[in-house]
Amino acid sequence: MPRFADIILPLPMNRYFTYAVPDRLCNMLGTGSRVIVPFGAKKYYTGIVCRVHDTPPSGYETKDIEEVLDPDPILRPIQIRFWEWMAGYCLCSVGDVFKAAVPSGLKLESETRVSITPGMGEEAFDGMSERERQIADFLKSSGNGVTLAALAKGCGVKSIMPAIRPLLEKSVISLTEEVKRKYRPKTETYLKLCIGRRDDTALRELFSSLSGAKKQMSLLVGYLELSGFARPGAEKDVARRTLLEKTGVSPAVLNAMIDKGIFAPFRKEVSRLGDLPSSTEEAHALNPIQTKALEEIRRGFADKGVVLLHGVTSSGKTEIYIHLIEETLRKGKQALFLVPEIALTAQLANRLARVFGNRLGVYHSKFSDNERVEIWNSLLRDGEIRVVLGVRSSIFLPFKELGLVIVDEEHDGSYKQQEPAPRYNARNAAIMLATMFKAKTLLGSATPSVESYYNASTGKYALVALKSRYAGISLPKIEIADTGTLRRKKMMDGEISPRLAEEAKRALDAGGQVILFRNRRGFAPVVECRDCAWVPKCRDCDVSLTYHKRTGQLTCHYCGYSEPMPARCPACGSIHLEGIGAGTEHIEEEAAVKFPGYAISRMDLDTTRSRKAYMEIIEDFEKRRSQILIGTQMVTKGLDFGGVRVVGILGADTMLNFPDFRADERSFQLMEQVAGRAGRQGAQGTVVIQTARPSHPIIEQVARHDYEAMYAMQVAERRAYGYPPFSRLIDVYLKGGDEAVTDRAARLYAARLRGIFGTRVLGPDVPAVSRIQTMFIRKILIKTETTAAISGVKEILRREQETFSATKEFRGISIYYDVDPM
C-alpha cells in the first residue's frame, strides 16, 4: 500500500505538504524525521515529518521524498504538538515556527550554481558582448561552477540574472541546484598505541628500543599516563594535540613514531562546546527566609503548578533555583532555566557549573550554528546535559523528560520575539511547554509584570514573596537629581549631574565601582543643523539616524543602513551640525573627563556583538579591572557585582514619556532593577535618579522601592481603560511598498473587522515608525474581553485574511499579527 507523509516546510504557508514515501525509505521514516523534499520547479528544502499515513491527497499528484537525513528523528512528537500550539496562538504558520525553532545547521535548502555547459566548444563563445565574455571567462576559470552570489561578486555585476539570461538562452551556461549541508561534526586526530593493553612483553620491548631516544620515550610515557593504559576501567582516548602539549615534543618526533608503527592515528568526533568544570561544590545552604520560601514554592507547585516568586533584588533567588533544579534532577527529570539576556548567561553558567558540571548546557544565539546543533543532539540522544541555561529560543529544544521550567526576570520584554514570526512571549510559551510535560513553572522577578502579579493575586498562580536581601543587606538609598532645576540654574554641565558626580567620585576613590545606565546607544540619537534644522534620516525607514562618534557613522537602528557623518549640512552648507540627546557613547566620553584615571567599560549592542566581547566586559568589571560600567538595559538584568556602590540612572524622563500604556510599568522595572545592582555586598549602595519630573508617581515609587503602589496604580488605570490584564490585545499590521495602497487596504480591512467585532476594533493608525526597509506600515488594534474565546477570534481573522488577500489590488500587501503585544 502506498505511504504518504505530511511535511512541515520552513515557509510562511498555513498548511502541511503531502509527499509520497518511496518503498526504500518506508522503514526509515517517523514523526520528527528530517527529510529533503523537492518544492516547486527546482528548489529543495529540509522538511520535518509530522504524520505518516496511507491517504493520498486529492487534487494533485504527489512528489517523492528525496532523502531521509538522519537515522533517527530530530524532534519528539511533543515538540511538534508545541509547534502547532504556538502557530495557533501566534496566528502564524507552523513553517514560521520551524524556522525559529531549529538551528540553521539542521535546515538544508538548495543553492543555485552556475557553470559552463559540458561539451561546449569555443565557437559558442563567438559574438559575445564584453560582459557576456567576462562572465564566461570567470566561469571557465572557476571549474565546477559557482553560486549566483559568487558570480555577481566576481564579475562586479549587481543584478546577475539579467546579465546571464542571454547565455542561458544560448545554452552556453546551465543552472543546477545543489543541496547545502550546513552542519558538520567536528573531528580531531587521536592516537592509538599499536600493542595490546595486556601485552607486557611487547611493552617492555618497546621501552627497550626507545632507551636512546629521549623525546620518543617522553611521548610514550606521556601517552601511557594520559590514556590510563595500565589502569583497567580508566582507559580513555588521547588526542594528538593533548599529547604534544603535555610533553612539549615537536610533531616531527611524533610523526616518526607513527611511521615506525608505534602509534596509529585516527579521527574522532568531538564536541565544540568545551568541557564545563566538573561539579566541585554542593548548593549553598539556604537561610531561614529562603528555606521558608522554598517550602512555599513546593506547596504552590502541588496546588497550582505555576508559582510567582516575588523577591527583591539580591534576595538570593538564584540559590533557591539551584535547590529546585537539584530536586528535579534527583527525580530523573530535566530542567530549563530561562534568562532574558545573553549577557546574564556568562555569570550564571559559571555559578551553575560549579554545582551541575557537565550536566549543564548553555544555549543562545552567540554560539555558532554548529555548537547549537550539538546541544540539540545531546538532548535528543539523552546525553550528559540535564540542565539547560538559555534565552527564549531554548524553549524549542528537544526535551524528553522536562520537570521544571524557571523563568528568571519574568517581566523582561526581551522574552518577547518581535520580528519575524512567530511573535511569541517565551514566558507564556514556557508555561504551556511545562503543561504539556506535566512539569512545574517558577516565574521569578523583583519587579513582576502587572499581568503575572495579577494572575498570582487572583489565585491563578501561587505567590511567594522574598522581602529582604540576603544576609540582611539594606536596599540602596535613592536620591533624586532634579535636572530641570539644575539646567535652569546652569548648575549642570553635560549629562552627569553634580550630585551623581560627587557620589561616584567618592565611591571610586574608596575602591568601589559605579554603573551608569542610559537606555540609548550611540553618541547622539539625533543630529540637527543649527542653522536650517536639517536632520539626517534613513533612506529606507521613517527614522532619524543615530550618530556613532567612534566610527564616524550615522546609523539606522532599524535596518542597519549607515552613512558617514557629513562635514557640512547637505541642505544649507552650514558646518554647525550638533547632536541632540546623549547615548551610551556620549556618556562614556563624559565619564572619562569627569573621572580621570579610572577604567571604563561600555555594554550595549555595539560592544557585545560576539560572545567573547560581552564575556570580557563582564569579567573585567567582575574582577575590578574596570571601575565604571556604562550601559543600556543590559546592565539592569540580574548581573551580580559585589563592588558596585553607586548607580546613576540618566534620562529617566525618556522612558516615562514613551507613548505606550506600559511605559510607567517598564520605567519602574528598569529603574528598580538597575538600582538593585548597588550595594549587593557590604555597605548600603546609593542610586541617583536624574529627572526633570521628580514628583512623578513612578519616580516616587522607585525612591521608596514600592512595587505594590506601582502595581495598584497600574491596575486601577488599566481596569478603567480596558487594557491587560482586563482585556486581550491583538495588533494587526499591514505592510506594503506603495503608501496609498497600504493606507487604503488598512482602512478597508479595519472596516471589515469592525463589521464583525464592532467597537473592539481601533484604527487603522500610522505607527510611530511608519516605514521600515522601504515598506509602509499601518496598524489596527483589536481589544477582546478576557472571557471571549480567543481561538474563535483567531479563526475569524484567518478567514478574513484569506478573503481579503485574494483581492487583486491587495495581493502585494502582507498582513501579520502580534498576539499579546508588548
PDB file of N, CA, C and O in Angstrom, residues 420-476:
ATOM      1  N   PRO A 420      11.237  38.036  13.241  1.00  0.00           N
ATOM      2  CA  PRO A 420       9.999  37.803  12.485  1.00  0.00           C
ATOM      3  C   PRO A 420       9.061  36.887  13.258  1.00  0.00           C
ATOM      4  O   PRO A 420       9.284  36.631  14.441  1.00  0.00           O
ATOM      5  N   ALA A 421       8.010  36.382  12.567  1.00  0.00           N
ATOM      6  CA  ALA A 421       7.108  35.407  13.189  1.00  0.00           C
ATOM      7  C   ALA A 421       7.903  34.144  13.525  1.00  0.00           C
ATOM      8  O   ALA A 421       8.899  33.830  12.870  1.00  0.00           O
ATOM      9  N   PRO A 422       7.491  33.427  14.560  1.00  0.00           N
ATOM     10  CA  PRO A 422       6.344  33.643  15.452  1.00  0.00           C
ATOM     11  C   PRO A 422       6.654  34.716  16.493  1.00  0.00           C
ATOM     12  O   PRO A 422       7.723  34.697  17.094  1.00  0.00           O
ATOM     13  N   ARG A 423       5.697  35.631  16.717  1.00  0.00           N
ATOM     14  CA  ARG A 423       5.886  36.720  17.692  1.00  0.00           C
ATOM     15  C   ARG A 423       5.381  36.237  19.056  1.00  0.00           C
ATOM     16  O   ARG A 423       4.304  36.620  19.506  1.00  0.00           O
ATOM     17  N   TYR A 424       6.183  35.396  19.676  1.00  0.00           N
ATOM     18  CA  TYR A 424       5.766  34.722  20.909  1.00  0.00           C
ATOM     19  C   TYR A 424       6.406  35.374  22.125  1.00  0.00           C
ATOM     20  O   TYR A 424       7.437  36.038  22.030  1.00  0.00           O
ATOM     21  N   ASN A 425       5.789  35.177  23.270  1.00  0.00           N
ATOM     22  CA  ASN A 425       6.393  35.552  24.539  1.00  0.00           C
ATOM     23  C   ASN A 425       6.898  34.264  25.187  1.00  0.00           C
ATOM     24  O   ASN A 425       6.102  33.365  25.501  1.00  0.00           O
ATOM     25  N   ALA A 426       8.204  34.164  25.373  1.00  0.00           N
ATOM     26  CA  ALA A 426       8.796  32.920  25.869  1.00  0.00           C
ATOM     27  C   ALA A 426       8.284  32.566  27.263  1.00  0.00           C
ATOM     28  O   ALA A 426       8.220  31.391  27.623  1.00  0.00           O
ATOM     29  N   ARG A 427       7.922  33.581  28.067  1.00  0.00           N
ATOM     30  CA  ARG A 427       7.365  33.281  29.393  1.00  0.00           C
ATOM     31  C   ARG A 427       6.058  32.507  29.257  1.00  0.00           C
ATOM     32  O   ARG A 427       5.879  31.454  29.869  1.00  0.00           O
ATOM     33  N   ASN A 428       5.140  33.020  28.429  1.00  0.00           N
ATOM     34  CA  ASN A 428       3.855  32.352  28.249  1.00  0.00           C
ATOM     35  C   ASN A 428       4.033  30.999  27.570  1.00  0.00           C
ATOM     36  O   ASN A 428       3.370  30.014  27.927  1.00  0.00           O
ATOM     37  N   ALA A 429       4.920  30.951  26.580  1.00  0.00           N
ATOM     38  CA  ALA A 429       5.157  29.696  25.871  1.00  0.00           C
ATOM     39  C   ALA A 429       5.783  28.654  26.798  1.00  0.00           C
ATOM     40  O   ALA A 429       5.473  27.462  26.703  1.00  0.00           O
ATOM     41  N   ALA A 430       6.662  29.104  27.710  1.00  0.00           N
ATOM     42  CA  ALA A 430       7.296  28.175  28.652  1.00  0.00           C
ATOM     43  C   ALA A 430       6.268  27.547  29.580  1.00  0.00           C
ATOM     44  O   ALA A 430       6.368  26.363  29.942  1.00  0.00           O
ATOM     45  N   ILE A 431       5.276  28.334  29.988  1.00  0.00           N
ATOM     46  CA  ILE A 431       4.212  27.793  30.843  1.00  0.00           C
ATOM     47  C   ILE A 431       3.449  26.701  30.098  1.00  0.00           C
ATOM     48  O   ILE A 431       3.148  25.640  30.652  1.00  0.00           O
ATOM     49  N   MET A 432       3.144  26.942  28.814  1.00  0.00           N
ATOM     50  CA  MET A 432       2.446  25.925  28.025  1.00  0.00           C
ATOM     51  C   MET A 432       3.321  24.695  27.815  1.00  0.00           C
ATOM     52  O   MET A 432       2.847  23.555  27.917  1.00  0.00           O
ATOM     53  N   LEU A 433       4.614  24.902  27.527  1.00  0.00           N
ATOM     54  CA  LEU A 433       5.526  23.775  27.354  1.00  0.00           C
ATOM     55  C   LEU A 433       5.563  22.919  28.612  1.00  0.00           C
ATOM     56  O   LEU A 433       5.486  21.682  28.548  1.00  0.00           O
ATOM     57  N   ALA A 434       5.672  23.556  29.775  1.00  0.00           N
ATOM     58  CA  ALA A 434       5.694  22.824  31.041  1.00  0.00           C
ATOM     59  C   ALA A 434       4.394  22.061  31.242  1.00  0.00           C
ATOM     60  O   ALA A 434       4.392  20.909  31.720  1.00  0.00           O
ATOM     61  N   THR A 435       3.270  22.666  30.860  1.00  0.00           N
ATOM     62  CA  THR A 435       1.977  21.995  30.989  1.00  0.00           C
ATOM     63  C   THR A 435       1.939  20.726  30.150  1.00  0.00           C
ATOM     64  O   THR A 435       1.442  19.685  30.595  1.00  0.00           O
ATOM     65  N   MET A 436       2.483  20.788  28.945  1.00  0.00           N
ATOM     66  CA  MET A 436       2.497  19.612  28.078  1.00  0.00           C
ATOM     67  C   MET A 436       3.313  18.474  28.686  1.00  0.00           C
ATOM     68  O   MET A 436       3.011  17.299  28.490  1.00  0.00           O
ATOM     69  N   PHE A 437       4.378  18.835  29.435  1.00  0.00           N
ATOM     70  CA  PHE A 437       5.224  17.820  30.070  1.00  0.00           C
ATOM     71  C   PHE A 437       4.743  17.470  31.481  1.00  0.00           C
ATOM     72  O   PHE A 437       5.389  16.670  32.155  1.00  0.00           O
ATOM     73  N   LYS A 438       3.641  18.124  31.931  1.00  0.00           N
ATOM     74  CA  LYS A 438       3.197  17.987  33.325  1.00  0.00           C
ATOM     75  C   LYS A 438       4.322  18.401  34.288  1.00  0.00           C
ATOM     76  O   LYS A 438       4.532  17.783  35.336  1.00  0.00           O
ATOM     77  N   ALA A 439       5.054  19.424  33.879  1.00  0.00           N
ATOM     78  CA  ALA A 439       6.166  19.948  34.675  1.00  0.00           C
ATOM     79  C   ALA A 439       5.710  21.178  35.459  1.00  0.00           C
ATOM     80  O   ALA A 439       4.581  21.662  35.295  1.00  0.00           O
ATOM     81  N   LYS A 440       6.582  21.688  36.311  1.00  0.00           N
ATOM     82  CA  LYS A 440       6.297  22.861  37.130  1.00  0.00           C
ATOM     83  C   LYS A 440       6.995  24.083  36.537  1.00  0.00           C
ATOM     84  O   LYS A 440       8.074  23.970  35.962  1.00  0.00           O
ATOM     85  N   THR A 441       6.374  25.267  36.734  1.00  0.00           N
ATOM     86  CA  THR A 441       6.947  26.519  36.232  1.00  0.00           C
ATOM     87  C   THR A 441       7.122  27.488  37.381  1.00  0.00           C
ATOM     88  O   THR A 441       6.169  27.736  38.137  1.00  0.00           O
ATOM     89  N   LEU A 442       8.327  28.037  37.508  1.00  0.00           N
ATOM     90  CA  LEU A 442       8.605  29.072  38.507  1.00  0.00           C
ATOM     91  C   LEU A 442       8.963  30.362  37.784  1.00  0.00           C
ATOM     92  O   LEU A 442       9.924  30.406  37.022  1.00  0.00           O
ATOM     93  N   LEU A 443       8.173  31.413  38.019  1.00  0.00           N
ATOM     94  CA  LEU A 443       8.455  32.738  37.481  1.00  0.00           C
ATOM     95  C   LEU A 443       9.109  33.551  38.585  1.00  0.00           C
ATOM     96  O   LEU A 443       8.574  33.626  39.695  1.00  0.00           O
ATOM     97  N   GLY A 444      10.251  34.159  38.299  1.00  0.00           N
ATOM     98  CA  GLY A 444      10.952  34.922  39.330  1.00  0.00           C
ATOM     99  C   GLY A 444      11.222  36.342  38.892  1.00  0.00           C
ATOM    100  O   GLY A 444      11.584  36.584  37.740  1.00  0.00           O
ATOM    101  N   SER A 445      11.040  37.310  39.796  1.00  0.00           N
ATOM    102  CA  SER A 445      11.342  38.704  39.482  1.00  0.00           C
ATOM    103  C   SER A 445      11.267  39.553  40.739  1.00  0.00           C
ATOM    104  O   SER A 445      10.473  39.272  41.642  1.00  0.00           O
ATOM    105  N   ALA A 446      12.093  40.608  40.770  1.00  0.00           N
ATOM    106  CA  ALA A 446      11.951  41.635  41.810  1.00  0.00           C
ATOM    107  C   ALA A 446      10.867  42.629  41.430  1.00  0.00           C
ATOM    108  O   ALA A 446      10.336  43.333  42.296  1.00  0.00           O
ATOM    109  N   THR A 447      10.533  42.671  40.130  1.00  0.00           N
ATOM    110  CA  THR A 447       9.525  43.612  39.631  1.00  0.00           C
ATOM    111  C   THR A 447       8.613  42.872  38.658  1.00  0.00           C
ATOM    112  O   THR A 447       8.693  43.085  37.446  1.00  0.00           O
ATOM    113  N   PRO A 448       7.746  41.994  39.136  1.00  0.00           N
ATOM    114  CA  PRO A 448       6.941  41.168  38.229  1.00  0.00           C
ATOM    115  C   PRO A 448       6.097  42.011  37.275  1.00  0.00           C
ATOM    116  O   PRO A 448       5.723  43.151  37.579  1.00  0.00           O
ATOM    117  N   SER A 449       5.793  41.431  36.125  1.00  0.00           N
ATOM    118  CA  SER A 449       4.882  42.102  35.199  1.00  0.00           C
ATOM    119  C   SER A 449       3.520  42.238  35.869  1.00  0.00           C
ATOM    120  O   SER A 449       3.136  41.409  36.712  1.00  0.00           O
ATOM    121  N   VAL A 450       2.803  43.281  35.489  1.00  0.00           N
ATOM    122  CA  VAL A 450       1.473  43.506  36.063  1.00  0.00           C
ATOM    123  C   VAL A 450       0.572  42.293  35.801  1.00  0.00           C
ATOM    124  O   VAL A 450      -0.178  41.856  36.682  1.00  0.00           O
ATOM    125  N   GLU A 451       0.675  41.707  34.596  1.00  0.00           N
ATOM    126  CA  GLU A 451      -0.163  40.551  34.272  1.00  0.00           C
ATOM    127  C   GLU A 451       0.143  39.359  35.184  1.00  0.00           C
ATOM    128  O   GLU A 451      -0.779  38.705  35.686  1.00  0.00           O
ATOM    129  N   SER A 452       1.427  39.064  35.397  1.00  0.00           N
ATOM    130  CA  SER A 452       1.777  37.918  36.238  1.00  0.00           C
ATOM    131  C   SER A 452       1.367  38.144  37.690  1.00  0.00           C
ATOM    132  O   SER A 452       0.860  37.243  38.357  1.00  0.00           O
ATOM    133  N   TYR A 453       1.601  39.362  38.176  1.00  0.00           N
ATOM    134  CA  TYR A 453       1.236  39.644  39.574  1.00  0.00           C
ATOM    135  C   TYR A 453      -0.283  39.601  39.748  1.00  0.00           C
ATOM    136  O   TYR A 453      -0.792  39.155  40.781  1.00  0.00           O
ATOM    137  N   TYR A 454      -1.011  40.041  38.729  1.00  0.00           N
ATOM    138  CA  TYR A 454      -2.475  39.964  38.781  1.00  0.00           C
ATOM    139  C   TYR A 454      -2.917  38.499  38.827  1.00  0.00           C
ATOM    140  O   TYR A 454      -3.802  38.121  39.601  1.00  0.00           O
ATOM    141  N   ASN A 455      -2.292  37.650  37.986  1.00  0.00           N
ATOM    142  CA  ASN A 455      -2.629  36.223  37.993  1.00  0.00           C
ATOM    143  C   ASN A 455      -2.345  35.586  39.349  1.00  0.00           C
ATOM    144  O   ASN A 455      -3.093  34.717  39.814  1.00  0.00           O
ATOM    145  N   ALA A 456      -1.253  36.017  39.993  1.00  0.00           N
ATOM    146  CA  ALA A 456      -0.925  35.483  41.311  1.00  0.00           C
ATOM    147  C   ALA A 456      -1.884  36.030  42.376  1.00  0.00           C
ATOM    148  O   ALA A 456      -2.312  35.302  43.283  1.00  0.00           O
ATOM    149  N   SER A 457      -2.235  37.305  42.263  1.00  0.00           N
ATOM    150  CA  SER A 457      -3.119  37.932  43.250  1.00  0.00           C
ATOM    151  C   SER A 457      -4.531  37.364  43.193  1.00  0.00           C
ATOM    152  O   SER A 457      -5.240  37.343  44.203  1.00  0.00           O
ATOM    153  N   THR A 458      -4.954  36.926  42.002  1.00  0.00           N
ATOM    154  CA  THR A 458      -6.312  36.402  41.845  1.00  0.00           C
ATOM    155  C   THR A 458      -6.376  34.882  41.939  1.00  0.00           C
ATOM    156  O   THR A 458      -7.432  34.295  41.708  1.00  0.00           O
ATOM    157  N   GLY A 459      -5.247  34.247  42.268  1.00  0.00           N
ATOM    158  CA  GLY A 459      -5.266  32.811  42.534  1.00  0.00           C
ATOM    159  C   GLY A 459      -4.969  31.910  41.356  1.00  0.00           C
ATOM    160  O   GLY A 459      -4.953  30.684  41.505  1.00  0.00           O
ATOM    161  N   LYS A 460      -4.714  32.472  40.170  1.00  0.00           N
ATOM    162  CA  LYS A 460      -4.366  31.619  39.026  1.00  0.00           C
ATOM    163  C   LYS A 460      -2.996  30.995  39.234  1.00  0.00           C
ATOM    164  O   LYS A 460      -2.766  29.833  38.889  1.00  0.00           O
ATOM    165  N   TYR A 461      -2.033  31.796  39.747  1.00  0.00           N
ATOM    166  CA  TYR A 461      -0.718  31.299  40.130  1.00  0.00           C
ATOM    167  C   TYR A 461      -0.608  31.353  41.645  1.00  0.00           C
ATOM    168  O   TYR A 461      -1.326  32.118  42.307  1.00  0.00           O
ATOM    169  N   ALA A 462       0.312  30.571  42.192  1.00  0.00           N
ATOM    170  CA  ALA A 462       0.675  30.729  43.605  1.00  0.00           C
ATOM    171  C   ALA A 462       1.679  31.867  43.725  1.00  0.00           C
ATOM    172  O   ALA A 462       2.468  32.115  42.801  1.00  0.00           O
ATOM    173  N   LEU A 463       1.654  32.586  44.835  1.00  0.00           N
ATOM    174  CA  LEU A 463       2.533  33.735  45.050  1.00  0.00           C
ATOM    175  C   LEU A 463       3.411  33.495  46.275  1.00  0.00           C
ATOM    176  O   LEU A 463       2.918  33.152  47.349  1.00  0.00           O
ATOM    177  N   VAL A 464       4.738  33.657  46.087  1.00  0.00           N
ATOM    178  CA  VAL A 464       5.698  33.544  47.185  1.00  0.00           C
ATOM    179  C   VAL A 464       6.529  34.815  47.195  1.00  0.00           C
ATOM    180  O   VAL A 464       6.991  35.269  46.136  1.00  0.00           O
ATOM    181  N   ALA A 465       6.729  35.405  48.377  1.00  0.00           N
ATOM    182  CA  ALA A 465       7.447  36.675  48.481  1.00  0.00           C
ATOM    183  C   ALA A 465       8.742  36.523  49.272  1.00  0.00           C
ATOM    184  O   ALA A 465       8.789  35.810  50.273  1.00  0.00           O
ATOM    185  N   LEU A 466       9.789  37.190  48.777  1.00  0.00           N
ATOM    186  CA  LEU A 466      11.061  37.340  49.496  1.00  0.00           C
ATOM    187  C   LEU A 466      11.286  38.840  49.648  1.00  0.00           C
ATOM    188  O   LEU A 466      11.662  39.514  48.692  1.00  0.00           O
ATOM    189  N   LYS A 467      11.057  39.354  50.820  1.00  0.00           N
ATOM    190  CA  LYS A 467      11.021  40.805  51.013  1.00  0.00           C
ATOM    191  C   LYS A 467      12.351  41.402  51.460  1.00  0.00           C
ATOM    192  O   LYS A 467      12.489  42.619  51.488  1.00  0.00           O
ATOM    193  N   SER A 468      13.320  40.589  51.856  1.00  0.00           N
ATOM    194  CA  SER A 468      14.578  41.153  52.358  1.00  0.00           C
ATOM    195  C   SER A 468      15.750  40.611  51.569  1.00  0.00           C
ATOM    196  O   SER A 468      15.719  39.495  51.033  1.00  0.00           O
ATOM    197  N   ARG A 469      16.806  41.407  51.492  1.00  0.00           N
ATOM    198  CA  ARG A 469      18.023  40.992  50.804  1.00  0.00           C
ATOM    199  C   ARG A 469      18.763  39.934  51.607  1.00  0.00           C
ATOM    200  O   ARG A 469      18.623  39.851  52.831  1.00  0.00           O
ATOM    201  N   TYR A 470      19.571  39.150  50.878  1.00  0.00           N
ATOM    202  CA  TYR A 470      20.358  38.098  51.526  1.00  0.00           C
ATOM    203  C   TYR A 470      21.340  38.723  52.528  1.00  0.00           C
ATOM    204  O   TYR A 470      21.907  39.786  52.288  1.00  0.00           O
ATOM    205  N   ALA A 471      21.505  38.053  53.650  1.00  0.00           N
ATOM    206  CA  ALA A 471      22.434  38.476  54.709  1.00  0.00           C
ATOM    207  C   ALA A 471      22.054  39.814  55.326  1.00  0.00           C
ATOM    208  O   ALA A 471      22.888  40.490  55.930  1.00  0.00           O
ATOM    209  N   GLY A 472      20.787  40.210  55.172  1.00  0.00           N
ATOM    210  CA  GLY A 472      20.309  41.413  55.831  1.00  0.00           C
ATOM    211  C   GLY A 472      20.833  42.717  55.263  1.00  0.00           C
ATOM    212  O   GLY A 472      20.734  43.765  55.899  1.00  0.00           O
ATOM    213  N   ILE A 473      21.378  42.687  54.039  1.00  0.00           N
ATOM    214  CA  ILE A 473      21.905  43.914  53.422  1.00  0.00           C
ATOM    215  C   ILE A 473      20.734  44.834  53.071  1.00  0.00           C
ATOM    216  O   ILE A 473      19.690  44.387  52.589  1.00  0.00           O
ATOM    217  N   SER A 474      20.901  46.121  53.320  1.00  0.00           N
ATOM    218  CA  SER A 474      19.832  47.091  53.070  1.00  0.00           C
ATOM    219  C   SER A 474      19.664  47.355  51.580  1.00  0.00           C
ATOM    220  O   SER A 474      20.632  47.312  50.804  1.00  0.00           O
ATOM    221  N   LEU A 475      18.426  47.636  51.180  1.00  0.00           N
ATOM    222  CA  LEU A 475      18.182  48.101  49.818  1.00  0.00           C
ATOM    223  C   LEU A 475      18.883  49.446  49.622  1.00  0.00           C
ATOM    224  O   LEU A 475      19.082  50.191  50.579  1.00  0.00           O
ATOM    225  N   PRO A 476      19.276  49.769  48.397  1.00  0.00           N
ATOM    226  CA  PRO A 476      20.038  51.008  48.188  1.00  0.00           C
ATOM    227  C   PRO A 476      19.225  52.259  48.526  1.00  0.00           C
ATOM    228  O   PRO A 476      18.005  52.288  48.409  1.00  0.00           O
TER     229      PRO A 476
END
